[in-house]
Short mmCIF file of C-alpha atoms and ligand atoms in Angstrom, two decimals:
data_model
loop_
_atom_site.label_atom_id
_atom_site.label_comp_id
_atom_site.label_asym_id
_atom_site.label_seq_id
_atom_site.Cartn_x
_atom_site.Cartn_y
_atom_site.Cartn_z
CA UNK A 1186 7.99 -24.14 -0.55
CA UNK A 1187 9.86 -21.74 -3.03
CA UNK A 1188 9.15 -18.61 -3.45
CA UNK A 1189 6.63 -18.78 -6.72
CA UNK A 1190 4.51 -21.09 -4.46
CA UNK A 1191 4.18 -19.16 -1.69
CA UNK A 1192 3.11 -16.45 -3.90
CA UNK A 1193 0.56 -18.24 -6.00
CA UNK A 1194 -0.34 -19.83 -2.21
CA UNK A 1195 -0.68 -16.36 -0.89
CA UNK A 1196 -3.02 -15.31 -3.93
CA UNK A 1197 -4.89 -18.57 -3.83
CA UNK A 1198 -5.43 -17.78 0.18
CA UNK A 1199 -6.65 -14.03 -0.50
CA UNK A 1200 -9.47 -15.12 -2.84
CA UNK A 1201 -10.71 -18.56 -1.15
CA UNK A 1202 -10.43 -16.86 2.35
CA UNK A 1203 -12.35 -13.57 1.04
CA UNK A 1204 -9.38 -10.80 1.53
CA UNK A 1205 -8.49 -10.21 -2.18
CA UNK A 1206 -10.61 -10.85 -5.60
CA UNK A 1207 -9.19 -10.17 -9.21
CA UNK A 1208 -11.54 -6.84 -10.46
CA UNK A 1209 -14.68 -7.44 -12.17
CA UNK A 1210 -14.52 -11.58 -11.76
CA UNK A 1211 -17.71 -12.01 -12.83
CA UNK A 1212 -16.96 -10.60 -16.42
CA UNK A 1213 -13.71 -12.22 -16.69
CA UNK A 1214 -11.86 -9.62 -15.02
CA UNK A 1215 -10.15 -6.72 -15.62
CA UNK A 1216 -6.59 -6.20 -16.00
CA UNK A 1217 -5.10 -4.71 -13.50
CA UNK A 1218 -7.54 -4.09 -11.19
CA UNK A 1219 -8.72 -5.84 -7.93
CA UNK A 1220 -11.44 -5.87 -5.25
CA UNK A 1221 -10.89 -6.13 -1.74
CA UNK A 1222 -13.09 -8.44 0.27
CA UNK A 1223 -14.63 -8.68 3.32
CA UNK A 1224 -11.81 -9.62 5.03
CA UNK A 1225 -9.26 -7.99 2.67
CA UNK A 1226 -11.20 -4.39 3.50
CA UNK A 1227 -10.44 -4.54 7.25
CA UNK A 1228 -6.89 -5.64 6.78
CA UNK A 1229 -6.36 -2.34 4.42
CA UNK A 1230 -7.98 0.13 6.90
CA UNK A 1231 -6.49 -1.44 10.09
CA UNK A 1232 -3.20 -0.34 7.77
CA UNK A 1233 -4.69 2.94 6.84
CA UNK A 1234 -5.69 3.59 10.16
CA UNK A 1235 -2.57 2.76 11.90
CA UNK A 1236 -0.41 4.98 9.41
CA UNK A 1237 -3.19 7.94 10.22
CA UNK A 1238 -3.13 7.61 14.02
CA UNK A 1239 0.85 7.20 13.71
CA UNK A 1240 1.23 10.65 11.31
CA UNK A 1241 -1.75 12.57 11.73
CA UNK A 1242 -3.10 12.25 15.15
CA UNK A 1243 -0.35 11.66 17.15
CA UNK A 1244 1.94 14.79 15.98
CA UNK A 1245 0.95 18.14 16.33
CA UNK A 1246 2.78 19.21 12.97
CA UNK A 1247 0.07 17.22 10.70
CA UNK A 1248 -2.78 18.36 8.87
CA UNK A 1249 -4.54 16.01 7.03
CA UNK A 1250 -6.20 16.40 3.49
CA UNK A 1251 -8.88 14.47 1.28
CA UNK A 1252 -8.82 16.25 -2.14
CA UNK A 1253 -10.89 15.58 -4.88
CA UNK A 1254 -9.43 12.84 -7.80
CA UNK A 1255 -10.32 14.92 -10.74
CA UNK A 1256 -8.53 18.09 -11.09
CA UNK A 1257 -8.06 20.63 -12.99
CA UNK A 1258 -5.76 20.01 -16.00
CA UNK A 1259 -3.69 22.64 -14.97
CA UNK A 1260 -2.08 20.86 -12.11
CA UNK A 1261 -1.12 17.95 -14.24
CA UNK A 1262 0.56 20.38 -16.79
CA UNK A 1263 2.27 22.10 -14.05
CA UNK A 1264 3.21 19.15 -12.41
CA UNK A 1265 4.82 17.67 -15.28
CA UNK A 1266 2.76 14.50 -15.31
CA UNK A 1267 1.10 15.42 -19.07
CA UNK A 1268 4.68 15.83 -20.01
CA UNK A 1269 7.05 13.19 -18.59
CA UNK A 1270 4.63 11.02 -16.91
CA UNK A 1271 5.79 7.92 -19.00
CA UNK A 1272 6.70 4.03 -19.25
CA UNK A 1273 9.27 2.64 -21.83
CA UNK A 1274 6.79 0.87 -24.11
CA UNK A 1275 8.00 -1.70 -26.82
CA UNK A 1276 5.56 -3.85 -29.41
CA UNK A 1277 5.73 -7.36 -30.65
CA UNK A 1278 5.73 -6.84 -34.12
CA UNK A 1279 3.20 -9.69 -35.12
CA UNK A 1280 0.92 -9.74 -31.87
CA UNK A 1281 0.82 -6.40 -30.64
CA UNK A 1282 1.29 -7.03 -27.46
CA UNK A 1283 2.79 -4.11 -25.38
CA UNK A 1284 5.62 -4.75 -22.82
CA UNK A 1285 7.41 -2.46 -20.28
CA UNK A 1286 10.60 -2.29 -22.10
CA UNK A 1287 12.90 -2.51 -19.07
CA UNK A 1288 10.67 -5.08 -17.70
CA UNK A 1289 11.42 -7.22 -21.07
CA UNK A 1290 15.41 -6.58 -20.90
CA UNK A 1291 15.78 -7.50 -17.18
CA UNK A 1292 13.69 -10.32 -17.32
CA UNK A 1293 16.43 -11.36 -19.61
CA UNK A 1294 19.26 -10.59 -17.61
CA UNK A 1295 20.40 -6.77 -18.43
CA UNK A 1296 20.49 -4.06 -16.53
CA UNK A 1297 18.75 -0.86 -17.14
CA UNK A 1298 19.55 1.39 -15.00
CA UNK A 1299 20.02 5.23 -16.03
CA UNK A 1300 19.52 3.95 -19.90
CA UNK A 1301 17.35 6.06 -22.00
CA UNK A 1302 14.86 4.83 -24.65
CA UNK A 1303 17.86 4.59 -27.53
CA UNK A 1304 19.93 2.73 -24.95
CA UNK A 1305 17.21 0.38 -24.58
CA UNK A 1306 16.43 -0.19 -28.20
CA UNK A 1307 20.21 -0.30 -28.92
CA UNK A 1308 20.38 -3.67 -26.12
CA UNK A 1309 17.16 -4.86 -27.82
CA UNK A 1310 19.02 -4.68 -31.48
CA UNK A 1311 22.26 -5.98 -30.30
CA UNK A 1312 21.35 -8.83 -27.92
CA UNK A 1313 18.37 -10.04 -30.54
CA UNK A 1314 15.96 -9.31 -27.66
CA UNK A 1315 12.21 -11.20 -28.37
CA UNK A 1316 9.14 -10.72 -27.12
CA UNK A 1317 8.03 -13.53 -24.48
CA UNK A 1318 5.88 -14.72 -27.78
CA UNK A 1319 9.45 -15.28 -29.49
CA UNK A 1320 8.73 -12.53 -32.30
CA UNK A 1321 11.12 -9.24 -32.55
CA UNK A 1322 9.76 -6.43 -31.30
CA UNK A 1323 9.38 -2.29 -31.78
CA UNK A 1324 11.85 0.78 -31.29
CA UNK A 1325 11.36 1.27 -27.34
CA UNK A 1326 8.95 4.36 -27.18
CA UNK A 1327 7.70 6.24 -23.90
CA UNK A 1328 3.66 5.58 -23.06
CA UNK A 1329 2.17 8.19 -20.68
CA UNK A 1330 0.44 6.47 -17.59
CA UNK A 1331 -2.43 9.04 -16.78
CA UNK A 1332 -5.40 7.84 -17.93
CA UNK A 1333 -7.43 10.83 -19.38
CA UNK A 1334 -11.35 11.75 -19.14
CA UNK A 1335 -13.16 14.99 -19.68
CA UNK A 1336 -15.38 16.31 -17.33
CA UNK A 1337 -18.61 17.94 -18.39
CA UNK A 1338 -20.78 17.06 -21.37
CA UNK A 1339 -18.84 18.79 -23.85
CA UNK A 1340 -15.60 17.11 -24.79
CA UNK A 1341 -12.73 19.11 -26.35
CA UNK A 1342 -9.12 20.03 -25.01
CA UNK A 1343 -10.40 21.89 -22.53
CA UNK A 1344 -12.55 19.75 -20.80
CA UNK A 1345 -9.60 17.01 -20.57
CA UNK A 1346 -8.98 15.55 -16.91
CA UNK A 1347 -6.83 12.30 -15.62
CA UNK A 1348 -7.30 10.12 -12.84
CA UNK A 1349 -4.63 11.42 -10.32
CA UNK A 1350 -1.58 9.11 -10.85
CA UNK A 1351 -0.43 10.25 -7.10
CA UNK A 1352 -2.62 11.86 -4.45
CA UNK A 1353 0.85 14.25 -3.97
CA UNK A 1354 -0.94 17.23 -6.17
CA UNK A 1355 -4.30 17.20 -4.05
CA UNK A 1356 -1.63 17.94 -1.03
CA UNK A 1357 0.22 20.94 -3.21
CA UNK A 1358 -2.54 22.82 -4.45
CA UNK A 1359 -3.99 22.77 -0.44
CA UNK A 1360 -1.19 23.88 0.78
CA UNK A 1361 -2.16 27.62 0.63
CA UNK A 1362 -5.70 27.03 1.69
CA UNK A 1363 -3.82 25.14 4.85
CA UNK A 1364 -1.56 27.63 5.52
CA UNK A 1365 -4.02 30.77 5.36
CA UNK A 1366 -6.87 28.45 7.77
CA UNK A 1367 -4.37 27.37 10.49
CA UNK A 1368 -0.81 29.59 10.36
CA UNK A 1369 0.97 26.57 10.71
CA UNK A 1370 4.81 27.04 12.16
CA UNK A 1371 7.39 25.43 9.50
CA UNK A 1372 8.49 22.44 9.53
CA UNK A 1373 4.84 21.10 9.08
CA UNK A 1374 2.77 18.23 7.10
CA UNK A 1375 -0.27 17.80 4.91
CA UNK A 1376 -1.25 14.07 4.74
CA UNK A 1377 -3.91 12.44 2.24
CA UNK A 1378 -4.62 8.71 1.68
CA UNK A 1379 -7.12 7.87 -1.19
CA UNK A 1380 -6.65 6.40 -4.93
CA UNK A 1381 -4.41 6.39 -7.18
CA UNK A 1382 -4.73 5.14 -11.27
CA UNK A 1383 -2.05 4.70 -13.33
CA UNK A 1384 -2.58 2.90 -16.83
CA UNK A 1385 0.56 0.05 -16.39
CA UNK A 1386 1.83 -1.43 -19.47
CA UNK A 1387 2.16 -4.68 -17.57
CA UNK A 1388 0.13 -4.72 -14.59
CA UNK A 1389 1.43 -7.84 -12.66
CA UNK A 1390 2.95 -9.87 -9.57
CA UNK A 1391 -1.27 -9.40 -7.58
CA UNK A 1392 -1.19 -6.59 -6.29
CA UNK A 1393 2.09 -5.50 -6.20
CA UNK A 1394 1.25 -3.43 -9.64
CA UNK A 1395 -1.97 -2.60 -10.46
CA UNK A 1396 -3.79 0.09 -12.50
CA UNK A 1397 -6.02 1.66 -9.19
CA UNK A 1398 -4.64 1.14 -6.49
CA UNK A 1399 -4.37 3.24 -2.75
CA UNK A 1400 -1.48 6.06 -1.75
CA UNK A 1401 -0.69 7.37 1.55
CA UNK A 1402 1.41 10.29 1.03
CA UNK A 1403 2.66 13.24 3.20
CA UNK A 1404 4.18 16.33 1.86
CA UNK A 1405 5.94 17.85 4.27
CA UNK A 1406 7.11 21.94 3.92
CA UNK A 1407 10.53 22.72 5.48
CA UNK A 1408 13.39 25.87 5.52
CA UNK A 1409 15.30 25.04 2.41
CA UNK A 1410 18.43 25.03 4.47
CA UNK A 1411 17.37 22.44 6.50
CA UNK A 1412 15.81 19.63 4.35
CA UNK A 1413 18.76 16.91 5.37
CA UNK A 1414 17.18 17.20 8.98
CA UNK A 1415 13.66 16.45 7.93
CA UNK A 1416 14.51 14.08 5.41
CA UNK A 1417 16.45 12.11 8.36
CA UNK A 1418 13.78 12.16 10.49
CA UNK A 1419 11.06 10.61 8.09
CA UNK A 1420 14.09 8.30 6.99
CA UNK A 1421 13.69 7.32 10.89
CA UNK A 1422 10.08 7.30 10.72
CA UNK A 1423 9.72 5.16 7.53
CA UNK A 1424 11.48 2.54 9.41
CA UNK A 1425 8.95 2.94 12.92
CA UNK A 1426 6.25 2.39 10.10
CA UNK A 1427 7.59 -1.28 9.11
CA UNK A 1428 7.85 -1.80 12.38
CA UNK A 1429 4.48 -0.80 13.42
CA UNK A 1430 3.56 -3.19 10.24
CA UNK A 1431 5.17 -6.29 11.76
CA UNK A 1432 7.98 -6.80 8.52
CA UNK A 1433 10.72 -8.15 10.02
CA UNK A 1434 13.96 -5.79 9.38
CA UNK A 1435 16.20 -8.10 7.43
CA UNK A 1436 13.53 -7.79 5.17
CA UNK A 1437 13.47 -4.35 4.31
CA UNK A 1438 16.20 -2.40 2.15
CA UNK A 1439 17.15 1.19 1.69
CA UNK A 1440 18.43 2.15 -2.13
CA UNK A 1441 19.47 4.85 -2.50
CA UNK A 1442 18.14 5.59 -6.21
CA UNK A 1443 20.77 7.15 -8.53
CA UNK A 1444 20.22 9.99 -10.96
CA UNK A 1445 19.25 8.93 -13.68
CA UNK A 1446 16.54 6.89 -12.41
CA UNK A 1447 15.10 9.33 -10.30
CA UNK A 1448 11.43 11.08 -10.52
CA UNK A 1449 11.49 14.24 -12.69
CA UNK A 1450 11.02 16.46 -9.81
CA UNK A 1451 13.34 14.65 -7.06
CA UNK A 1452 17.01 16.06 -5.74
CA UNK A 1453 17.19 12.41 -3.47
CA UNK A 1454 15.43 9.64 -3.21
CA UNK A 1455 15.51 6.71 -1.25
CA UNK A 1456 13.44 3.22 -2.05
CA UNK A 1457 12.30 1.14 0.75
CA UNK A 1458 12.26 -2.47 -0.80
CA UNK A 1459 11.18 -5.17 1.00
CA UNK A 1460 12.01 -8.92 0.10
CA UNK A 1461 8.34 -9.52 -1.55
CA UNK A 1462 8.46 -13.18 -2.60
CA UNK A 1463 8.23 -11.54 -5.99
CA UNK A 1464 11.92 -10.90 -5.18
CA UNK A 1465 13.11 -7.26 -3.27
CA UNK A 1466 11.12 -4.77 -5.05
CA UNK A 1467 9.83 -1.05 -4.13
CA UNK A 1468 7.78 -0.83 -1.22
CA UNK A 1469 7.37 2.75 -0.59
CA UNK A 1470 9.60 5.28 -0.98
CA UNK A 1471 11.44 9.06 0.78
CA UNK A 1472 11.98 11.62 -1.82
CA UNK A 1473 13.38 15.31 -1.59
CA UNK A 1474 11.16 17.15 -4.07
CA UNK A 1475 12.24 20.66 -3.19
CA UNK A 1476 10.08 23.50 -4.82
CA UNK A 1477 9.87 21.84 -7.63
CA UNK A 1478 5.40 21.70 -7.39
CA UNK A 1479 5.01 24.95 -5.03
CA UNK A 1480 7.23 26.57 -7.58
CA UNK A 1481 5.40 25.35 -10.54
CA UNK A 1482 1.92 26.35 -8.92
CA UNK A 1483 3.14 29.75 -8.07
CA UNK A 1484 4.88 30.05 -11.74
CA UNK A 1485 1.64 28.47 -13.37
CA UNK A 1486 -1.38 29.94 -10.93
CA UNK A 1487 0.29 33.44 -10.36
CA UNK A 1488 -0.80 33.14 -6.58
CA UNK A 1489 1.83 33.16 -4.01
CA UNK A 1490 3.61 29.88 -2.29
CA UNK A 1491 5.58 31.46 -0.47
CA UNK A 1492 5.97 31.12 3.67
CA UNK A 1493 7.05 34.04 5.94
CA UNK A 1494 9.12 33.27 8.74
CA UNK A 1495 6.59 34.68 12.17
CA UNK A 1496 8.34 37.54 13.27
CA UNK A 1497 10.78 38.48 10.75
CA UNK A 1498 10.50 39.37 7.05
CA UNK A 1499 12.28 36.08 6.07
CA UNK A 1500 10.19 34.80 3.15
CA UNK A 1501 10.52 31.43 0.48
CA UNK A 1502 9.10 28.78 -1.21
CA UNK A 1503 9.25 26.02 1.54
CA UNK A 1504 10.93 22.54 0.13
CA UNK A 1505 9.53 19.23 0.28
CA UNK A 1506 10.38 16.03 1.69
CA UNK A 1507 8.05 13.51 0.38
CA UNK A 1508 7.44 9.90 2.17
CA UNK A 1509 4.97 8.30 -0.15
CA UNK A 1510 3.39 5.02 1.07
CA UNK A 1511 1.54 2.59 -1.20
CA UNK A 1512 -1.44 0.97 0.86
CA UNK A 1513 -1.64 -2.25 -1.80
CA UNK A 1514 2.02 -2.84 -1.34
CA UNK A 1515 1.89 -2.84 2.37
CA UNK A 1516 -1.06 -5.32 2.53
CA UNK A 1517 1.17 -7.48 0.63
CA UNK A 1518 4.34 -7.24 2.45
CA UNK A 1519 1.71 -8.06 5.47
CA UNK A 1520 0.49 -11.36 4.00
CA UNK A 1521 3.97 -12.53 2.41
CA UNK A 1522 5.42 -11.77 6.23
CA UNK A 1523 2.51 -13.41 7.69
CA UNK A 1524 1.82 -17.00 5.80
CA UNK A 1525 3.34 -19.98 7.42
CA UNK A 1526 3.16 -23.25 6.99
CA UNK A 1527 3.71 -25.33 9.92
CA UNK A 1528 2.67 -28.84 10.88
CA UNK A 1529 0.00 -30.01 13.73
CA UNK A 1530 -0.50 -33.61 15.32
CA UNK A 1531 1.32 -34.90 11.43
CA UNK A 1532 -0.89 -32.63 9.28
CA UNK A 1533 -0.06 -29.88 7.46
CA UNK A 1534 -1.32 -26.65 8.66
CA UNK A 1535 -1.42 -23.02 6.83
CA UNK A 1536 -1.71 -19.62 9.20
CA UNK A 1537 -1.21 -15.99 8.57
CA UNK A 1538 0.50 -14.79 11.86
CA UNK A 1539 -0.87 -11.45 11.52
CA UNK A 1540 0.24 -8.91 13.81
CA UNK A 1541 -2.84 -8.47 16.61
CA UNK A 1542 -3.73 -5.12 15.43
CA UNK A 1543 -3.80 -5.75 11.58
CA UNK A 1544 -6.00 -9.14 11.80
CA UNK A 1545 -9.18 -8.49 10.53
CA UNK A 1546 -10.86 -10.88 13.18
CA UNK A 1547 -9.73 -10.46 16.89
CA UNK A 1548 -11.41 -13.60 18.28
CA UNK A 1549 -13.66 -16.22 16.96
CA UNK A 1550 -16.06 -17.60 19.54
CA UNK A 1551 -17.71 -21.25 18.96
CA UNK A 1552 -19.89 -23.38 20.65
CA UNK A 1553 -18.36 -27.09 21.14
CA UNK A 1554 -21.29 -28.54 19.71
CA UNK A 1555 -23.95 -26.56 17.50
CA UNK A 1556 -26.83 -28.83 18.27
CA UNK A 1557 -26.44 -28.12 22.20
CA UNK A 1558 -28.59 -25.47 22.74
CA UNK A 1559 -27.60 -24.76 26.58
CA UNK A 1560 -23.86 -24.34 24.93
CA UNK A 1561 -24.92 -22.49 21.48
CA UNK A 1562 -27.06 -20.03 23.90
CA UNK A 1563 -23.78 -19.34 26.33
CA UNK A 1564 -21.57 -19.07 23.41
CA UNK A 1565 -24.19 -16.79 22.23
CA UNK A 1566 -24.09 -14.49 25.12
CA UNK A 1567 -20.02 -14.35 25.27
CA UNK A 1568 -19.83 -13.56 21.62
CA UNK A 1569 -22.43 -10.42 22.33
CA UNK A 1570 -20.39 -9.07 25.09
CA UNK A 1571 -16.79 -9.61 22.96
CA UNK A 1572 -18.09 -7.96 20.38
CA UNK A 1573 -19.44 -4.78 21.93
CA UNK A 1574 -16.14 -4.42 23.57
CA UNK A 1575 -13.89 -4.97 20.58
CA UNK A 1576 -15.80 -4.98 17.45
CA UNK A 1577 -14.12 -7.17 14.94
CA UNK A 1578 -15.27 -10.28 16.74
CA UNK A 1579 -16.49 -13.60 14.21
CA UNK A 1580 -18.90 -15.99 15.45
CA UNK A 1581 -18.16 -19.16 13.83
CA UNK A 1582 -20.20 -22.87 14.47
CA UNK A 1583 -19.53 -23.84 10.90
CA UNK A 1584 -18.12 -27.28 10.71
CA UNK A 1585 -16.34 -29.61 13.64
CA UNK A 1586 -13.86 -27.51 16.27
CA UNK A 1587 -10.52 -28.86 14.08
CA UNK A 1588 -11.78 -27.13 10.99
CA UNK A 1589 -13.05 -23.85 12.84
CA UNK A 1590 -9.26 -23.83 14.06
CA UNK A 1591 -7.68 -24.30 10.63
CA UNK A 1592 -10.17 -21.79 8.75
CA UNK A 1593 -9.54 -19.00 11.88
CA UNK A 1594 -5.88 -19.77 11.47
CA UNK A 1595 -5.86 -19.40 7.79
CA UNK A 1596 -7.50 -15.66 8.47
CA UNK A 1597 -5.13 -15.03 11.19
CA UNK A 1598 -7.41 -14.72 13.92
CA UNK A 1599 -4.82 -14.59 17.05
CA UNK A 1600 -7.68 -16.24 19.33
CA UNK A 1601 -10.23 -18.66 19.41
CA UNK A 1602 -12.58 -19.18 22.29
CA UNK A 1603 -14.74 -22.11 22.16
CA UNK A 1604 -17.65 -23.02 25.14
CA UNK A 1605 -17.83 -26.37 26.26
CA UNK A 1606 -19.82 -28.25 29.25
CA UNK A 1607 -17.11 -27.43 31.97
CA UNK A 1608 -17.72 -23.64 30.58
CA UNK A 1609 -21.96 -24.23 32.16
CA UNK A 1610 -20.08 -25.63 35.40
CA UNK A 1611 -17.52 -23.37 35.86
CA UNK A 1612 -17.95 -20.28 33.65
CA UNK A 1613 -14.19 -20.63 32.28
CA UNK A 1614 -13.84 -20.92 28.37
CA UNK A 1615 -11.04 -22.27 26.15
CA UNK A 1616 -8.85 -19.66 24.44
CA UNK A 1617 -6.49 -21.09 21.99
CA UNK A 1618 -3.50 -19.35 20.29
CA UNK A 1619 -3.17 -19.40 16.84
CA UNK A 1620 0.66 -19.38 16.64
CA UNK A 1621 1.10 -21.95 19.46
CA UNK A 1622 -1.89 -23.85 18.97
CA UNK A 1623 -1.75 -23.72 22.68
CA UNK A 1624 -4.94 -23.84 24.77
CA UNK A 1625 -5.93 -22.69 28.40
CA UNK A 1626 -9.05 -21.85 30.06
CA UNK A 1627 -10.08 -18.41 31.33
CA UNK A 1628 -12.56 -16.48 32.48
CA UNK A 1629 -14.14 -14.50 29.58
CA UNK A 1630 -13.77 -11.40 31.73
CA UNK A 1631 -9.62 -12.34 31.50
CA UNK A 1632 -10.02 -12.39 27.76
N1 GAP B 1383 4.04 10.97 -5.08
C1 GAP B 1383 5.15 10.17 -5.32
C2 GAP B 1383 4.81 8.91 -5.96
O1 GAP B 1383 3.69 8.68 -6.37
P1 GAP B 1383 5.84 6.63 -6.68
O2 GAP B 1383 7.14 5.99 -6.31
O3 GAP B 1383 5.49 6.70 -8.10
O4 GAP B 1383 5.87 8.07 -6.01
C3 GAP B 1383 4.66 5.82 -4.51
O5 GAP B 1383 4.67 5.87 -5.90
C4 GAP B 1383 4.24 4.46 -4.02
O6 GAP B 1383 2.96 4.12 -4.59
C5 GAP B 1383 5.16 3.32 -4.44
O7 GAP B 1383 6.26 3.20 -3.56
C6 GAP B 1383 4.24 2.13 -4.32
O8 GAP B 1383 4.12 1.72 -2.96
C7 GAP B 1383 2.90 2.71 -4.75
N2 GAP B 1383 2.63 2.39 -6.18
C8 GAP B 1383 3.09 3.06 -7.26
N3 GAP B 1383 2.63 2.51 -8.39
C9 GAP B 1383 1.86 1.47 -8.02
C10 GAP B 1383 1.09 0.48 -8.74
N4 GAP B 1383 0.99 0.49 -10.06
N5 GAP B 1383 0.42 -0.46 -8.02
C11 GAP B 1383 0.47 -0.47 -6.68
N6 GAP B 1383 1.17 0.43 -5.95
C12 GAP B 1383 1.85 1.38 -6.60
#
């Protein structure tokens, strides 16, 4: 299985299996966008919970956030988003079609890196560059990504909004309120998760890059003259985060990102890329933002961002180090690390070895037979008891026990647990693994 297959198996999984669903199916779709199903829902929050209990609740330097997604258009103008917010954007001259420039020139082979828009239309000129239609295309031009809305029945300039393009700001313009409601000693955190929208050029690769999608960001304030420490420490804790997600290391890849291809407002950066079978692309990434946003809000708002040292008059505009998480991206890093293909007793067999606390189903329980009520009614009574104790429990009697086995192992259920006659003599029940195929019987109260 190359790559491409495994990724068009991996989509083809997500929407047959009920995790992932192109946006607005029904309709045709809608570019860019995509609906998580039932499955697909409790795979994202066992993610989203695991990176809140890991940076929220279990450090006592975190506070966390959940701003609202409209805001005021100030913060974009502050932020620099209205301003430099932008995509390379380049036309086919006889469609229309719009491209992501850079997109365009390393699909065929160049590099772009640090080249500004004349660099780009320069390669375009001189290497006869086409559109993937074959027809020339446009100067390369920048596109801003915020998509804009006004709020209020009246529309006019002032009543302009965007969808936030990063739940960063919602952490920035808190900080004050934060720091006047708790007194929080320096280094400390504010953490938000929630949605993002940014209006791609060329949404693509599922959904690696879509136009709404899910952030989990933490801003976190330190002394100026210490930001190397901090930004060490979440360098250390980026990594206990793919970890804690189950990627296997040889997968994942710092880059350091030079210069000219950093964010506006970033003094370092570091990418995490993991080896998506897209190819190694962006998975989250560690940036030093300094004062750039408390520095704009306090330049733009008047009010004052700055932190006093307790006990002394020492007094500035803390710095930021910035790990920003994308949930999307990490639920596909998941699958691509979790589908296997394997073969049992000569046939071919397709599982998602899902770490235990990611899979959306725990244990499946069955009855041998469905049309035994003496088993259906025990099975019955060890699913109720499962289930109060662990919740994301499936009760499945769809089908013969071979096809129960290959649809749980498709989901990545770790363990099924099926009732059979020796269970009404004995009380033990078969639990079989998913990776191993391996079974054994047990008590249920062992399970
Ligand atoms: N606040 C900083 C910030 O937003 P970014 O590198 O633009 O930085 C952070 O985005 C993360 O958000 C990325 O590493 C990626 O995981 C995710 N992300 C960004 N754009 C995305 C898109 N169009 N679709 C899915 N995830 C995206």
């Amino acid at each position: 299985m190359n790559d491409q297959q495994k990724m068009e198996n991996i989509v083809s999984l997500a929407k047959r299996r009920g995790f992932i669903y192109p946006g607005s199916d029904v309709y045709g779709g809608l570019s860019g966008t995509w609906d998580f199903g039932p499955l697909g829902v409790t795979l994202k929050r066992n993610i989203m919970q695991l990176w809140w209990k890991m940076f929220v609740e279990e450090r006592d330097d975190m506070y966390g956030v959940d701003a609202a997604i409209l805001m005021n258009q100030k913060v974009w103008q502050a932020s620099g988003h209205v301003a430099t917010f932008t995509d390379p954007l380049v036309e086919d001259e006889v469609t229309h079609l719009r491209y992501r420039a850079d997109h365009l020139l390393k699909d065929a082979g160049y590099s772009v890196d640090g080249l500004s828009l004349a660099d780009m239309t320069k390669l375009i000129r001189d290497n006869n560059v086409k559109s993937p239609a074959g027809n020339d295309l446009s100067d390369v031009r920048t596109f801003n990504m915020m998509f804009k809305t006004t709020v209020g029945p009246v529309e006019d300039e002032s009543s302009v909004s965007y969808l936030r393009p990063e739940t960063a700001q919602g952490i920035f313009t808190n900080y004050k309120n934060v720091l006047d409601s708790f007194y929080p000693d320096l280094p400390f955190g504010l953490a938000q998760q929630g949605k993002a929208f940014r209006n791609e050029i060329s949404p693509r690769d599922f959904i690696f890059r879509s136009r709404e999608f899910e952030q989990m960001e933490i801003e976190y304030f330190v002394d100026p003259t210490k930001w190397e420490e901090s930004f060490e420490h979440w360098r250390k804790q980026v990594w206990a985060w793919t970890t804690a997600l189950g990627l296997p290391t040889e997968s994942v890849h710092e880059l350091e990102v030079p210069e000219n291809d950093r964010a506006h407002y970033s003094k370092r950066t570091i990418d995490f890329e993991f080896d998506f079978p897209i190819g190694r692309e962006e998975l989250l990434g560690l940036a030093y933002r300094t004062d750039f946003d408390l520095g704009n809000i306090q330049r733009e708002s008047g009010k004052n961002m700055e932190y006093t040292i307790k006990g002394t008059n020492n007094k500035f505009v803390p710095h930021v180090i910035e790990p920003s998480f994308g949930v999307e991206r990490a639920v596909m890093a998941v699958l691509s690390s979790a589908y296997t293909e394997d073969e049992v007793n000569g046939e071919k067999r397709i599982f998602l070895k899902l770490p235990e606390h990611l899979a959306p189903v725990k244990l499946a329980v069955s009855p041998l037979l469905k049309n035994k009520p003496e088993l259906v009614e025990k099975a019955r009574a060890i699913y109720a008891d499962l289930k109060k104790k662990y919740g994301a429990v499936m009760w499945d009697d769809n089908g013969n026990i071979g096809k129960r086995y290959r649809r749980q192992d498709e989901i990545g259920t770790p363990k099924c647990i099926v009732v059979d006659f020796t269970t009404l003599e004995d009380g033990t029940v078969t639990v079989r693994d998913r990776d191993t195929t391996e079974q054994k019987r047990v008590q249920p109260s062992e399970l």
